Short mmCIF file of C-alpha atoms and ligand atoms in Angstrom, two decimals:
data_model
loop_
_atom_site.label_atom_id
_atom_site.label_comp_id
_atom_site.label_asym_id
_atom_site.label_seq_id
_atom_site.Cartn_x
_atom_site.Cartn_y
_atom_site.Cartn_z
CA ALA M 189 110.05 93.18 91.57
CA MET M 190 106.54 91.91 92.56
CA GLU M 191 108.22 89.67 95.41
CA SER M 192 110.40 92.43 97.39
CA GLY M 193 106.94 94.57 96.73
CA VAL M 194 105.05 92.13 98.99
CA ALA M 195 107.68 92.04 101.69
CA ARG M 196 107.83 95.83 101.40
CA TYR M 197 103.61 96.10 102.02
CA PRO M 198 103.04 93.69 104.30
CA ILE M 199 100.27 95.91 105.44
CA THR M 200 96.65 93.43 105.70
CA ASN M 201 95.06 95.41 108.78
CA TRP M 202 94.42 98.70 107.47
CA GLU M 203 92.74 100.29 110.42
CA ALA M 204 95.07 99.21 112.86
CA TYR M 205 98.29 100.22 110.79
CA GLU M 206 96.68 104.02 110.33
CA GLN M 207 95.64 103.82 114.36
CA GLU M 208 99.24 102.81 114.74
CA LEU M 209 101.06 105.55 112.60
CA GLN M 210 98.49 108.12 114.42
CA GLU M 211 99.71 106.96 117.73
CA ARG M 212 103.19 107.06 116.84
CA ILE M 213 103.89 110.66 114.92
CA GLY M 214 100.97 112.05 116.85
CA ILE M 215 99.55 113.71 113.54
CA ASP M 216 95.79 114.52 113.52
CA GLN M 217 93.97 112.44 111.42
CA LYS M 218 91.14 113.93 111.93
CA LEU M 219 90.55 115.50 108.55
CA MET M 220 91.09 112.62 106.45
CA THR M 221 89.23 110.61 108.42
CA ARG M 222 86.21 113.00 107.46
CA ILE M 223 87.55 112.85 104.15
CA THR M 224 86.83 108.85 104.04
CA ASN M 225 83.77 109.39 106.17
CA GLN M 226 82.34 111.35 103.49
CA ALA M 227 83.36 109.42 100.76
CA LYS M 228 82.23 106.20 102.22
CA LYS M 229 78.67 108.05 101.80
CA ASP M 230 77.71 108.18 97.99
CA PRO M 231 80.77 105.96 96.27
CA LYS M 232 81.73 106.56 93.56
CA THR M 233 83.37 104.15 90.08
CA VAL M 234 87.65 105.61 89.86
CA VAL M 235 89.14 104.61 87.19
CA PHE M 236 93.08 103.97 87.67
CA ALA M 237 95.22 104.47 84.80
CA GLU M 238 98.47 102.03 86.14
CA ALA M 239 96.83 99.29 87.40
CA ASP M 240 99.20 96.94 86.14
CA HIS M 241 101.63 97.61 89.40
CA TYR M 242 100.99 95.77 93.26
CA LYS M 243 100.18 99.41 94.91
CA ILE M 244 98.09 100.52 92.83
CA LEU M 245 95.98 97.33 92.84
CA LYS M 246 96.78 96.74 96.79
CA ALA M 247 94.82 100.57 96.84
CA ALA M 248 92.00 98.98 94.70
CA GLN M 249 91.44 96.64 97.12
CA ILE M 250 91.32 98.96 100.35
CA VAL M 251 89.72 101.30 98.55
CA LYS M 252 86.56 98.76 97.63
CA GLU M 253 86.87 96.57 100.64
CA GLN M 254 85.78 99.98 102.75
CA ARG M 255 83.95 100.55 100.42
CA ILE M 256 85.25 104.23 98.99
CA ALA M 257 84.85 103.86 95.33
CA ASN M 258 84.25 101.08 92.67
CA PRO M 259 87.78 100.94 90.62
CA ILE M 260 87.91 100.43 87.04
CA LEU M 261 91.40 98.83 87.04
CA LEU M 262 93.65 99.68 83.67
CA GLY M 263 96.08 98.24 81.90
CA ASN M 264 97.28 94.71 80.91
CA LYS M 265 95.55 91.65 81.97
CA ALA M 266 98.03 88.74 82.12
CA ARG M 267 100.45 90.95 84.73
CA ILE M 268 97.58 92.11 86.66
CA ALA M 269 96.37 88.51 87.08
CA ALA M 270 99.95 87.86 88.03
CA ILE M 271 100.27 90.14 90.30
CA ILE M 272 97.13 89.60 92.22
CA GLU M 273 97.81 85.95 92.52
CA GLU M 274 101.39 86.00 93.71
CA THR M 275 100.65 88.40 95.74
CA ASN M 276 97.19 87.18 96.85
CA LEU M 277 94.96 89.79 96.59
CA ASP M 278 91.48 89.96 96.06
CA LEU M 279 89.73 91.97 93.63
CA HIS M 280 87.66 89.81 91.87
CA ASP M 281 84.88 92.22 91.12
CA CYS M 282 86.94 94.99 89.56
CA VAL M 283 86.38 95.80 86.02
CA ILE M 284 89.66 95.62 84.48
CA ILE M 285 90.80 96.76 81.13
CA ASP M 286 93.06 96.50 78.77
CA PRO M 287 93.26 99.60 76.26
CA TYR M 288 94.73 97.57 73.37
CA GLU M 289 91.96 95.34 73.42
CA GLU M 290 89.37 97.46 73.58
CA ASP M 291 89.58 98.08 69.66
CA GLU M 292 86.25 99.64 68.77
CA LYS M 293 86.10 101.09 72.42
CA ARG M 294 90.21 102.98 71.30
CA GLU M 295 88.39 103.97 67.73
CA GLU M 296 85.09 105.46 68.88
CA PHE M 297 87.77 107.91 71.62
CA ALA M 298 90.13 108.76 68.83
CA GLN M 299 87.25 110.00 67.02
CA LEU M 300 86.18 112.54 70.01
CA LEU M 301 89.85 113.02 70.67
CA TYR M 302 90.63 113.75 67.29
CA LYS M 303 86.87 115.54 66.89
CA LYS M 304 88.41 118.25 69.62
CA ARG M 305 91.94 118.37 68.95
CA GLN M 306 91.96 118.55 65.32
CA ARG M 307 92.46 122.02 65.09
CA LYS M 308 95.71 122.22 66.97
CA GLY M 309 97.74 120.17 65.15
CA LEU M 310 96.42 116.73 65.62
CA THR M 311 96.18 113.99 63.19
CA LEU M 312 93.16 110.74 62.92
CA PHE M 313 96.44 108.79 62.88
CA ASP M 314 97.72 110.04 66.02
CA SER M 315 94.95 110.58 67.49
CA ARG M 316 94.81 106.31 67.30
CA ARG M 317 97.71 106.48 68.92
CA GLN M 318 97.67 108.46 71.41
CA MET M 319 94.85 106.75 72.91
CA ARG M 320 97.04 103.28 73.53
CA ASP M 321 98.36 105.35 76.32
CA ARG M 322 96.22 104.92 79.10
CA ASN M 323 96.67 108.20 80.72
CA TYR M 324 94.95 109.03 76.66
CA PHE M 325 92.47 106.52 77.93
CA GLY M 326 91.75 107.02 81.54
CA SER M 327 90.99 110.30 80.54
CA MET M 328 88.36 109.99 77.97
CA MET M 329 86.29 107.43 80.23
CA LEU M 330 86.10 110.33 82.50
CA GLU M 331 85.67 112.91 79.49
CA THR M 332 82.34 110.55 78.21
CA GLY M 333 81.25 109.51 82.16
CA GLU M 334 82.37 105.82 81.89
CA ALA M 335 83.62 106.93 85.14
CA ASP M 336 83.79 109.90 88.07
CA ALA M 337 87.28 110.24 88.87
CA LEU M 338 90.94 109.66 87.01
CA ILE M 339 93.77 108.67 89.54
CA SER M 340 97.21 108.51 88.16
CA GLY M 341 100.67 109.25 87.97
CA LEU M 342 102.55 106.84 90.08
CA THR M 343 104.90 105.59 87.70
CA ARG M 344 105.40 108.82 85.59
CA ASP M 345 106.51 112.25 86.43
CA TYR M 346 103.70 114.63 86.94
CA SER M 347 103.95 117.19 83.62
CA LYS M 348 103.41 114.57 81.52
CA THR M 349 100.92 112.32 83.38
CA ILE M 350 98.71 115.86 83.24
CA LEU M 351 98.85 116.75 80.01
CA PRO M 352 96.68 114.00 78.26
CA SER M 353 94.16 115.46 80.78
CA LEU M 354 94.84 119.00 80.12
CA GLN M 355 93.79 118.30 76.60
CA ILE M 356 91.20 116.10 76.79
CA ILE M 357 88.70 117.14 80.44
CA GLY M 358 90.25 120.47 80.65
CA VAL M 359 89.56 123.29 82.80
CA GLU M 360 86.53 123.98 84.23
CA ASP M 361 83.94 127.00 82.74
CA GLY M 362 85.21 129.93 84.01
CA ILE M 363 88.87 128.75 85.29
CA ASN M 364 92.25 129.66 83.52
CA LYS M 365 94.54 127.45 84.88
CA VAL M 366 94.08 124.73 87.00
CA ALA M 367 96.84 123.59 90.16
CA GLY M 368 97.62 121.94 92.48
CA MET M 369 97.25 122.02 96.10
CA TYR M 370 98.73 120.36 99.78
CA ILE M 371 96.85 119.16 102.63
CA ILE M 372 99.41 119.26 105.55
CA LEU M 373 98.43 117.21 108.19
CA ASN M 374 100.43 117.77 111.92
CA LYS M 375 100.12 117.59 115.58
CA LYS M 376 98.24 120.85 114.87
CA GLU M 377 95.43 122.12 112.67
CA PRO M 378 95.88 121.19 109.20
CA TYR M 379 97.10 123.55 107.30
CA PHE M 380 96.88 124.02 103.12
CA PHE M 381 99.73 124.71 100.17
CA ALA M 382 98.88 125.75 96.77
CA ASP M 383 100.25 126.36 94.08
CA THR M 384 102.50 122.91 94.57
CA THR M 385 102.48 121.22 91.20
CA VAL M 386 101.51 122.78 88.33
CA ASN M 387 102.16 126.52 87.83
CA VAL M 388 106.02 127.56 87.51
CA ASN M 389 105.65 131.09 87.90
CA PRO M 390 101.96 132.33 88.14
CA THR M 391 101.44 136.01 87.53
CA ALA M 392 99.70 138.18 89.59
CA ASP M 393 96.46 137.74 88.22
CA GLU M 394 97.34 133.73 88.32
CA LEU M 395 98.00 133.93 91.78
CA VAL M 396 94.08 135.30 92.04
CA ASP M 397 92.97 132.76 90.42
CA ILE M 398 94.62 130.23 92.38
CA ILE M 399 93.26 131.64 95.33
CA GLY M 400 90.19 131.42 94.62
CA LEU M 401 90.25 127.62 94.01
CA THR M 402 92.32 126.79 97.32
CA ALA M 403 89.99 129.10 98.93
CA ARG M 404 86.87 126.91 97.37
CA THR M 405 88.39 123.55 97.98
CA VAL M 406 89.82 124.47 101.04
CA ARG M 407 86.03 125.08 102.16
CA PHE M 408 85.53 122.03 100.89
CA PHE M 409 87.11 120.16 104.04
CA ASP M 410 85.00 121.71 106.11
CA THR M 411 87.78 124.37 106.81
CA GLU M 412 87.66 128.36 106.74
CA PRO M 413 90.98 129.21 104.86
CA ARG M 414 92.75 132.06 106.55
CA MET M 415 95.28 133.03 103.36
CA ALA M 416 99.25 133.79 103.37
CA VAL M 417 100.34 134.83 100.50
CA LEU M 418 104.18 134.56 100.52
CA SER M 419 107.28 136.19 100.01
CA TYR M 420 111.22 136.78 101.47
CA SER M 421 109.13 140.03 102.43
CA ASN M 422 106.62 141.07 104.95
CA PHE M 423 104.34 144.24 103.84
CA GLY M 424 106.29 145.70 101.01
CA SER M 425 109.68 145.83 103.42
CA VAL M 426 111.31 144.54 100.38
CA ARG M 427 110.59 145.49 96.81
CA GLY M 428 111.06 143.31 93.59
CA ASP M 429 109.11 140.85 91.25
CA ILE M 430 108.35 138.64 94.06
CA PRO M 431 106.93 140.95 96.58
CA ASP M 432 105.67 143.43 94.34
CA LYS M 433 103.82 140.33 92.41
CA GLY M 434 102.65 139.26 95.54
CA ALA M 435 101.13 142.82 96.77
CA GLU M 436 98.83 142.72 93.83
CA ALA M 437 98.12 139.55 94.13
CA VAL M 438 96.33 140.25 97.82
CA ARG M 439 95.13 143.19 96.53
CA LYS M 440 93.02 142.00 93.56
CA ALA M 441 92.03 138.70 95.81
CA LYS M 442 90.56 141.59 97.75
CA GLN M 443 88.57 142.54 94.90
CA ARG M 444 87.49 139.68 93.94
CA TYR M 445 86.70 138.24 96.81
CA PRO M 446 85.83 140.26 99.59
CA ASP M 447 84.75 137.32 102.24
CA LEU M 448 87.88 136.12 101.83
CA ILE M 449 90.17 136.49 104.95
CA ILE M 450 93.64 137.30 102.97
CA ASP M 451 97.06 139.34 103.41
CA GLY M 452 100.23 139.14 102.42
CA GLU M 453 102.67 139.42 100.87
CA MET M 454 104.62 138.67 104.09
CA GLN M 455 107.08 135.71 105.13
CA ALA M 456 106.12 132.17 106.32
CA ASN M 457 106.97 132.86 109.65
CA THR M 458 104.84 135.74 110.20
CA ALA M 459 101.99 134.59 108.43
CA MET M 460 102.42 131.22 111.21
CA ASN M 461 102.97 133.21 113.99
CA LYS M 462 100.05 134.89 115.18
CA ASN M 463 102.38 136.97 118.35
CA LEU M 464 104.64 138.16 115.14
CA LEU M 465 101.98 139.35 113.26
CA ARG M 466 100.59 141.21 116.66
CA GLU M 467 103.03 142.78 117.58
CA HIS M 468 104.86 144.11 114.16
CA TYR M 469 101.12 143.94 112.06
CA PRO M 470 98.91 144.19 113.85
CA PHE M 471 96.94 145.96 110.72
CA SER M 472 96.81 142.83 109.28
CA GLU M 473 93.39 140.55 108.39
CA LEU M 474 95.80 137.32 110.06
CA ALA M 475 96.92 139.05 113.51
CA GLU M 476 93.80 137.48 114.93
CA LYS M 477 94.44 133.31 113.88
CA GLY M 478 97.38 133.27 111.17
CA ALA M 479 96.95 131.26 108.65
CA ASN M 480 96.40 127.76 107.80
CA THR M 481 96.65 128.32 103.87
CA LEU M 482 99.87 129.19 101.93
CA VAL M 483 100.08 130.68 98.49
CA PHE M 484 103.68 130.45 97.03
CA PRO M 485 104.79 132.96 95.24
CA THR M 486 106.47 130.33 92.56
CA LEU M 487 106.28 126.21 92.07
CA THR M 488 109.40 126.41 93.06
CA SER M 489 109.18 127.44 96.79
CA GLY M 490 105.97 125.82 96.88
CA ASN M 491 107.16 122.16 96.26
CA ILE M 492 110.05 122.71 98.20
CA ALA M 493 108.43 123.47 101.07
CA TYR M 494 105.93 120.90 101.47
CA LYS M 495 108.70 118.02 100.24
CA LEU M 496 110.69 119.29 103.31
CA LEU M 497 108.24 119.40 105.66
CA GLN M 498 107.28 115.68 104.40
CA GLU M 499 110.97 114.07 104.66
CA ILE M 500 111.76 116.10 108.31
CA GLY M 501 108.85 118.46 109.35
CA GLY M 502 107.71 115.38 110.50
CA ALA M 503 104.19 115.95 108.50
CA GLU M 504 102.08 114.52 106.75
CA ALA M 505 101.39 115.76 103.12
CA ILE M 506 98.02 114.83 101.44
CA GLY M 507 97.61 115.65 97.65
CA PRO M 508 98.39 116.93 95.02
CA VAL M 509 94.69 117.62 94.83
CA LEU M 510 94.35 119.36 91.32
CA MET M 511 91.95 121.93 91.86
CA GLY M 512 90.31 123.73 87.96
CA MET M 513 89.96 120.56 86.18
CA ARG M 514 86.34 120.26 84.51
CA LYS M 515 86.10 116.69 86.20
CA PRO M 516 87.96 114.86 88.57
CA VAL M 517 91.60 114.34 87.67
CA HIS M 518 94.27 113.60 90.85
CA ILE M 519 98.05 112.41 89.50
CA LEU M 520 99.53 110.90 92.29
CA GLN M 521 103.25 111.56 93.34
CA LEU M 522 105.61 109.56 91.60
CA GLY M 523 106.45 106.25 93.60
CA SER M 524 103.39 107.47 96.22
CA SER M 525 102.17 104.58 99.31
CA ILE M 526 99.71 103.04 99.60
CA ARG M 527 98.26 104.97 102.24
CA GLU M 528 98.78 108.19 99.87
CA ILE M 529 97.18 106.35 96.80
CA VAL M 530 93.87 105.38 99.26
CA ASN M 531 93.57 108.92 100.94
CA MET M 532 93.82 110.23 96.90
CA VAL M 533 90.88 108.21 95.63
CA SER M 534 89.17 108.89 98.73
CA ILE M 535 89.81 112.97 98.08
CA ALA M 536 88.77 111.84 94.56
CA VAL M 537 85.29 110.04 95.17
CA VAL M 538 84.81 113.49 97.44
CA ASP M 539 85.66 115.70 94.22
CA ALA M 540 83.10 113.57 92.11
CA GLN M 541 80.56 114.14 95.03
CA ASN M 542 81.08 118.25 94.70
CA TYR M 543 81.05 118.09 90.98
CA ASN M 544 77.63 119.45 90.20
CA ASN M 545 77.93 122.59 92.94
CA LYS M 546 81.12 124.25 92.18
CA HIS M 547 81.95 127.94 92.44
CA ILE M 548 83.78 129.97 94.29
N1 LIG R 680 96.15 124.30 83.82
C1 LIG R 680 95.26 124.55 82.44
N2 LIG R 680 95.60 124.44 81.43
C2 LIG R 680 96.49 124.22 81.00
C3 LIG R 680 98.25 124.72 82.21
C4 LIG R 680 97.24 125.00 83.52
N3 LIG R 680 97.87 125.58 84.41
N4 LIG R 680 99.09 124.45 81.79
C5 LIG R 680 98.75 124.24 80.33
N5 LIG R 680 97.70 123.60 80.04
C6 LIG R 680 97.25 123.10 78.37
C7 LIG R 680 97.82 124.18 77.25
O1 LIG R 680 96.73 125.39 77.66
C8 LIG R 680 97.04 123.66 76.93
O2 LIG R 680 96.57 123.50 76.16
P1 LIG R 680 95.79 122.99 74.07
O3 LIG R 680 97.40 122.39 73.91
O4 LIG R 680 94.83 122.78 74.46
O5 LIG R 680 96.33 124.58 73.94
C9 LIG R 680 97.94 122.27 76.62
O6 LIG R 680 97.60 122.30 78.47
C10 LIG R 680 99.15 122.13 76.71
O7 LIG R 680 99.90 123.11 77.17
P2 LIG R 680 101.43 123.31 76.37
O8 LIG R 680 101.48 124.83 76.57
O9 LIG R 680 102.39 122.22 75.47
O10 LIG R 680 102.28 122.71 77.74
P3 LIG R 680 103.07 122.97 78.70
O11 LIG R 680 104.14 123.31 77.85
O12 LIG R 680 102.43 124.75 79.50
O13 LIG R 680 103.10 122.42 79.72
C11 LIG R 680 102.28 121.77 82.38
C12 LIG R 680 101.70 122.39 80.84
C13 LIG R 680 102.86 120.52 81.94
C14 LIG R 680 101.48 121.45 83.42
C15 LIG R 680 103.92 122.11 82.70
O14 LIG R 680 103.37 123.67 83.38
C16 LIG R 680 104.32 121.71 83.90
O15 LIG R 680 105.31 121.14 83.18
N6 LIG R 680 104.56 122.15 84.91
C17 LIG R 680 105.17 121.81 85.99
C18 LIG R 680 104.66 120.18 86.65
C19 LIG R 680 105.71 120.02 87.54
O16 LIG R 680 107.00 119.16 87.30
N7 LIG R 680 105.38 120.03 89.06
C20 LIG R 680 106.06 119.20 89.83
C21 LIG R 680 106.40 118.62 90.13
S1 LIG R 680 104.98 117.62 91.00
C22 LIG R 680 104.71 116.75 92.21
O17 LIG R 680 105.57 117.26 93.15
C23 LIG R 680 103.67 115.33 93.12
#
C-alpha cells in the first residue's frame, strides 16, 4: 500500500502543482491563497491524530516547509519512520509522539478526562483505555494547550472522529451545537454551505444557531455573507415541515442578527439567481445580489449538494470547517487528498489565530 502511495502522489513541487490545477480547471483560488498567507503570518502548532499515514506525513512536510504550521505527529514511531524512509519525506524537525509510549502523559490525560466525565458514566478504567485512542489523546493535547489545533478524520468516519473532541473540547460559550461548513470554490465568487457535516435534522432554533456560526465564519474569510435558507418551496409557496422550519428560522435569525442579509425559505436556484429573485420576489433582501451562503434544512440535503458539486459540478469543496468548538478542531473528509489536508491545516491555523476574538 505504501509503494502505491508513492506512485499515486508524485507531487514534489507544490506551488507548480497548485498553479497547474488552477489553470487547468479555472477555479478561482484567491480565497484559499488569502487564507494560506494569513496562516503564514503566525504559524500555530497543529497536532495530527493520524500521522502513520503517507498523506498526512506529506501534508505535514508541506505545511512545515511553507511555514504554515508546526506539526506534531501522533502515531507509532516505527511505522512513521518506515513511511518517511520509504517515501523520502523530510520531517526531521517534527515532533513525533506515540501515545502508547507516553505512560505518564496518558495517565495525566486519563485523570483529566475522568474528572470531566465521571458523572457521565465514565470509569477511570475506561478513561485510561480511551486515552490510547489518538483522537482522545490529541483532543487532550489541544485542551491542555500543548497544541493550538487538531486535525484528524482521514481514516475513520466523521461521527467516530468528532465524538472525542465533543467530549473533551466541547462547544464554546453561548453555543449549543457545533456545525460544519464547506467553502465551494468555483470559477465565480466563493460560496459557503452549512450545515454539511454534523446536525442531522436541526430544529428552527438550531438553524438560527447554525446561521449565526456560519455568518461569523464567512466573515473570518473576509467575505460578507448573503444568506439563503433553502427548501423545496419559495417564501411559503408550499407548506410543510421543511418550508415552515426554514421560514421560522429566517424570521428568528432576522431578529437575533439584525445586520445580517438573510432570506428564505427558498429554492436553491432562486437563491443563486438574482434575476429570478428580482422578477418574482423583488421584496427579498437577496434581490440585489443573490446569495453566497446557503443554509440547508437537513444534513442530507447539504451533504448531497456539496458532494455533487465536487464530483460533477467542477467545483472544489474546502472543508468541512468545524464551527462552534471551544478550540480549533477540524475533521477531514474520509480519504482527503494531500492538497485538501494542507488547505484544512491553513484553515485550522487561521482559526487558532482568531481563537481569542470570537463573537457572533
Ligand atoms: N454540537 C455539540 N455537541 C454535540 C453535538 C453537536 N452538534 N451533537 C452531540 N453533541 C454532544 C452531546 O451533547 C454529548 O455530550 P455529553 O456526552 O457531554 O453529554 C456528546 O456530544 C455525545 O452525544 P451523543 O448523543 O452520544 O452523540 P450523538 O449520537 O448525538 O452523535 C454526532 C453526535 C456523532 C455528531 C452525530 O450527530 C452524527 O453522527 N452526525 C452526523 C455525522 C456524519 O456522519 N456526517 C456526515 C459525513 S461528514 C462529511 O461528509 C465530511
